[in-house]
Amino acid sequence: MIEARAVERSNLRTLLSLKVGDDQRHLVASNAVTIAQVHYEPYSWLRGLWVGEEAVGLIAMIDLKPDHPDMAPNDPKNAAYLWRLMIAAAQQGKGYGRQAMGLAFGQARSWGRDMLCLHVSEREGNASAFYRRFGLHPTGRIDDGEAFLAGPVPAS
Ligand SMILES: CC(C)(COP(=O)(O)OP(=O)(O)OC[C@H]1O[C@@H](n2cnc3c(N)ncnc32)[C@H](O)[C@@H]1OP(=O)(O)O)[C@@H](O)C(=O)NCCC(=O)NCCS
């Protein structure tokens, strides 16, 4: 079972070493970039994903509070934003991404949000079909070449 743990001095190097496949690098920022950016992103939440003592991925989210500086008039009003999700190449296909989505919905609920939204690259190999499995669908909006997906946060 996957477990979300805070990024700390003791596990930083391990999380920095996690990589997606070579053919997936264009789909998500590196963990180094995400871990750096999160310090400057208001209302953000970052966790390493672990199975026992093995690191398997990284997740970052943002609580889209009304005063978030990036909030646009056409953004959903009561939403959490799934900013980054990566499962390391060697750990994909084992159900960890699915479990991570359970954690993402749980975090959205803990913020009192009833929608989850995210951007997905429109490039080959993107994860939109993965997100569709969790009720997150294209809204028709494209920002900087990335499709904006949204869907309801299920009850726990
Ligand atoms: C997308 C990602 C998080 C999925 O993680 P994962 O651990 O491989 O996914 P799971 O093993 O939990 O798969 C759950 C289900 O989704 C399916 N699935 C996984 N990736 C998929 C994809 N890219 N497209 C369609 N379906 C996918 C699986 O086949 C599985 O189906 P099943 O339940 O019928 O067996 C992972 O592949 C990844 O990190 N990709 C690279 C980075 C990326 O694109 N991140 C998203 C940025 S927006």
PDB file of N, CA and C and ligand atoms in Angstrom, residues 20 24 27-28 85-87 91-98 118-120 125-127 129-131 133, ligand 1:
ATOM      1  N   VAL A  20      11.004   9.195 -14.393  1.00  0.00           N
ATOM      2  CA  VAL A  20      10.066   8.523 -15.287  1.00  0.00           C
ATOM      3  C   VAL A  20      10.866   7.943 -16.451  1.00  0.00           C
ATOM      4  N   GLN A  24       9.064   9.542 -21.368  1.00  0.00           N
ATOM      5  CA  GLN A  24       8.015  10.261 -20.624  1.00  0.00           C
ATOM      6  C   GLN A  24       8.524  11.594 -20.065  1.00  0.00           C
ATOM      7  N   LEU A  27       6.653  14.827 -20.312  1.00  0.00           N
ATOM      8  CA  LEU A  27       5.284  14.868 -19.776  1.00  0.00           C
ATOM      9  C   LEU A  27       5.188  15.473 -18.395  1.00  0.00           C
ATOM     10  N   VAL A  28       6.283  15.489 -17.651  1.00  0.00           N
ATOM     11  CA  VAL A  28       6.231  15.954 -16.262  1.00  0.00           C
ATOM     12  C   VAL A  28       7.591  16.535 -15.881  1.00  0.00           C
ATOM     13  N   LEU A  85       2.342  14.635 -10.760  1.00  0.00           N
ATOM     14  CA  LEU A  85       2.269  13.243 -10.306  1.00  0.00           C
ATOM     15  C   LEU A  85       3.238  12.441 -11.150  1.00  0.00           C
ATOM     16  N   MET A  86       4.132  11.742 -10.495  1.00  0.00           N
ATOM     17  CA  MET A  86       5.022  10.834 -11.224  1.00  0.00           C
ATOM     18  C   MET A  86       5.210   9.556 -10.409  1.00  0.00           C
ATOM     19  N   ILE A  87       5.180   8.454 -11.145  1.00  0.00           N
ATOM     20  CA  ILE A  87       5.570   7.163 -10.580  1.00  0.00           C
ATOM     21  C   ILE A  87       6.838   6.756 -11.333  1.00  0.00           C
ATOM     22  N   GLN A  91       8.480   1.382 -11.384  1.00  0.00           N
ATOM     23  CA  GLN A  91       7.371   1.097 -10.467  1.00  0.00           C
ATOM     24  C   GLN A  91       6.015   1.272 -11.122  1.00  0.00           C
ATOM     25  N   GLN A  92       6.008   1.641 -12.397  1.00  0.00           N
ATOM     26  CA  GLN A  92       4.722   1.863 -13.073  1.00  0.00           C
ATOM     27  C   GLN A  92       4.031   0.536 -13.370  1.00  0.00           C
ATOM     28  N   GLY A  93       2.708   0.600 -13.504  1.00  0.00           N
ATOM     29  CA  GLY A  93       1.938  -0.592 -13.857  1.00  0.00           C
ATOM     30  C   GLY A  93       1.668  -1.518 -12.692  1.00  0.00           C
ATOM     31  N   LYS A  94       1.905  -1.026 -11.470  1.00  0.00           N
ATOM     32  CA  LYS A  94       1.688  -1.860 -10.280  1.00  0.00           C
ATOM     33  C   LYS A  94       0.516  -1.346  -9.442  1.00  0.00           C
ATOM     34  N   GLY A  95      -0.217  -0.384  -9.981  1.00  0.00           N
ATOM     35  CA  GLY A  95      -1.362   0.152  -9.241  1.00  0.00           C
ATOM     36  C   GLY A  95      -1.029   1.323  -8.329  1.00  0.00           C
ATOM     37  N   TYR A  96       0.218   1.786  -8.368  1.00  0.00           N
ATOM     38  CA  TYR A  96       0.595   2.888  -7.458  1.00  0.00           C
ATOM     39  C   TYR A  96       0.000   4.225  -7.923  1.00  0.00           C
ATOM     40  N   GLY A  97      -0.093   4.407  -9.248  1.00  0.00           N
ATOM     41  CA  GLY A  97      -0.714   5.634  -9.755  1.00  0.00           C
ATOM     42  C   GLY A  97      -2.167   5.714  -9.302  1.00  0.00           C
ATOM     43  N   ARG A  98      -2.862   4.601  -9.372  1.00  0.00           N
ATOM     44  CA  ARG A  98      -4.256   4.552  -8.906  1.00  0.00           C
ATOM     45  C   ARG A  98      -4.327   4.913  -7.424  1.00  0.00           C
ATOM     46  N   LEU A 118      -6.455  19.592 -13.340  1.00  0.00           N
ATOM     47  CA  LEU A 118      -5.034  19.457 -13.667  1.00  0.00           C
ATOM     48  C   LEU A 118      -4.819  19.774 -15.136  1.00  0.00           C
ATOM     49  N   HIS A 119      -3.585  19.962 -15.495  1.00  0.00           N
ATOM     50  CA  HIS A 119      -3.210  20.107 -16.900  1.00  0.00           C
ATOM     51  C   HIS A 119      -2.470  18.859 -17.355  1.00  0.00           C
ATOM     52  N   VAL A 120      -2.735  18.454 -18.576  1.00  0.00           N
ATOM     53  CA  VAL A 120      -2.037  17.306 -19.168  1.00  0.00           C
ATOM     54  C   VAL A 120      -1.439  17.747 -20.490  1.00  0.00           C
ATOM     55  N   GLY A 125       1.909  10.002 -25.608  1.00  0.00           N
ATOM     56  CA  GLY A 125       2.174   9.250 -24.382  1.00  0.00           C
ATOM     57  C   GLY A 125       1.582   9.886 -23.148  1.00  0.00           C
ATOM     58  N   ASN A 126       0.795  10.956 -23.339  1.00  0.00           N
ATOM     59  CA  ASN A 126       0.268  11.675 -22.169  1.00  0.00           C
ATOM     60  C   ASN A 126      -0.696  10.799 -21.362  1.00  0.00           C
ATOM     61  N   ALA A 127      -0.981  11.303 -20.157  1.00  0.00           N
ATOM     62  CA  ALA A 127      -1.725  10.485 -19.192  1.00  0.00           C
ATOM     63  C   ALA A 127      -3.222  10.782 -19.191  1.00  0.00           C
ATOM     64  N   ALA A 129      -5.736   9.449 -20.692  1.00  0.00           N
ATOM     65  CA  ALA A 129      -6.580   8.250 -20.566  1.00  0.00           C
ATOM     66  C   ALA A 129      -6.507   7.686 -19.143  1.00  0.00           C
ATOM     67  N   PHE A 130      -5.361   7.864 -18.507  1.00  0.00           N
ATOM     68  CA  PHE A 130      -5.228   7.456 -17.094  1.00  0.00           C
ATOM     69  C   PHE A 130      -6.193   8.275 -16.242  1.00  0.00           C
ATOM     70  N   TYR A 131      -6.198   9.585 -16.420  1.00  0.00           N
ATOM     71  CA  TYR A 131      -7.049  10.449 -15.586  1.00  0.00           C
ATOM     72  C   TYR A 131      -8.537  10.225 -15.857  1.00  0.00           C
ATOM     73  N   ARG A 133      -9.983   7.550 -16.216  1.00  0.00           N
ATOM     74  CA  ARG A 133     -10.435   6.457 -15.349  1.00  0.00           C
ATOM     75  C   ARG A 133     -10.914   6.942 -13.993  1.00  0.00           C
TER      76      ARG A 133
HETATM   77  C1  LIG B   1       0.522   8.209 -15.376  1.00  0.00           C
HETATM   78  C2  LIG B   1       1.181   7.457 -14.203  1.00  0.00           C
HETATM   79  C3  LIG B   1       1.160   8.325 -12.957  1.00  0.00           C
HETATM   80  C4  LIG B   1       0.367   6.166 -13.953  1.00  0.00           C
HETATM   81  O1  LIG B   1       0.957   5.478 -12.865  1.00  0.00           O
HETATM   82  P1  LIG B   1       0.966   3.863 -12.773  1.00  0.00           P
HETATM   83  O2  LIG B   1       1.451   3.488 -11.421  1.00  0.00           O
HETATM   84  O3  LIG B   1       1.686   3.298 -13.931  1.00  0.00           O
HETATM   85  O4  LIG B   1      -0.597   3.535 -12.934  1.00  0.00           O
HETATM   86  P2  LIG B   1      -1.385   2.255 -12.352  1.00  0.00           P
HETATM   87  O5  LIG B   1      -0.498   1.048 -12.431  1.00  0.00           O
HETATM   88  O6  LIG B   1      -1.944   2.602 -11.022  1.00  0.00           O
HETATM   89  O7  LIG B   1      -2.554   2.121 -13.402  1.00  0.00           O
HETATM   90  C5  LIG B   1      -3.921   2.248 -13.048  1.00  0.00           C
HETATM   91  C6  LIG B   1      -4.740   1.964 -14.295  1.00  0.00           C
HETATM   92  O8  LIG B   1      -4.495   3.004 -15.250  1.00  0.00           O
HETATM   93  C7  LIG B   1      -3.983   2.450 -16.464  1.00  0.00           C
HETATM   94  N1  LIG B   1      -2.988   3.366 -16.974  1.00  0.00           N
HETATM   95  C8  LIG B   1      -1.783   3.650 -16.453  1.00  0.00           C
HETATM   96  N2  LIG B   1      -1.168   4.592 -17.187  1.00  0.00           N
HETATM   97  C9  LIG B   1      -1.990   4.876 -18.212  1.00  0.00           C
HETATM   98  C10 LIG B   1      -1.914   5.777 -19.306  1.00  0.00           C
HETATM   99  N3  LIG B   1      -0.834   6.564 -19.525  1.00  0.00           N
HETATM  100  N4  LIG B   1      -2.967   5.817 -20.154  1.00  0.00           N
HETATM  101  C11 LIG B   1      -4.046   5.037 -19.955  1.00  0.00           C
HETATM  102  N5  LIG B   1      -4.188   4.177 -18.925  1.00  0.00           N
HETATM  103  C12 LIG B   1      -3.165   4.103 -18.067  1.00  0.00           C
HETATM  104  C13 LIG B   1      -3.406   1.108 -16.079  1.00  0.00           C
HETATM  105  O9  LIG B   1      -3.409   0.224 -17.177  1.00  0.00           O
HETATM  106  C14 LIG B   1      -4.340   0.659 -14.961  1.00  0.00           C
HETATM  107  O10 LIG B   1      -5.502   0.108 -15.528  1.00  0.00           O
HETATM  108  P3  LIG B   1      -6.277  -1.117 -14.792  1.00  0.00           P
HETATM  109  O11 LIG B   1      -6.708  -0.593 -13.447  1.00  0.00           O
HETATM  110  O12 LIG B   1      -7.408  -1.402 -15.718  1.00  0.00           O
HETATM  111  O13 LIG B   1      -5.272  -2.200 -14.655  1.00  0.00           O
HETATM  112  C15 LIG B   1       2.633   7.022 -14.538  1.00  0.00           C
HETATM  113  O14 LIG B   1       2.620   6.265 -15.713  1.00  0.00           O
HETATM  114  C16 LIG B   1       3.603   8.184 -14.731  1.00  0.00           C
HETATM  115  O15 LIG B   1       4.215   8.646 -13.768  1.00  0.00           O
HETATM  116  N6  LIG B   1       3.779   8.606 -16.001  1.00  0.00           N
HETATM  117  C17 LIG B   1       4.800   9.599 -16.359  1.00  0.00           C
HETATM  118  C18 LIG B   1       4.542  10.961 -15.783  1.00  0.00           C
HETATM  119  C19 LIG B   1       3.186  11.512 -16.164  1.00  0.00           C
HETATM  120  O16 LIG B   1       2.735  11.478 -17.298  1.00  0.00           O
HETATM  121  N7  LIG B   1       2.518  12.059 -15.143  1.00  0.00           N
HETATM  122  C20 LIG B   1       1.275  12.757 -15.302  1.00  0.00           C
HETATM  123  C21 LIG B   1       1.581  14.189 -15.586  1.00  0.00           C
HETATM  124  S1  LIG B   1       0.071  15.076 -15.891  1.00  0.00           S
END
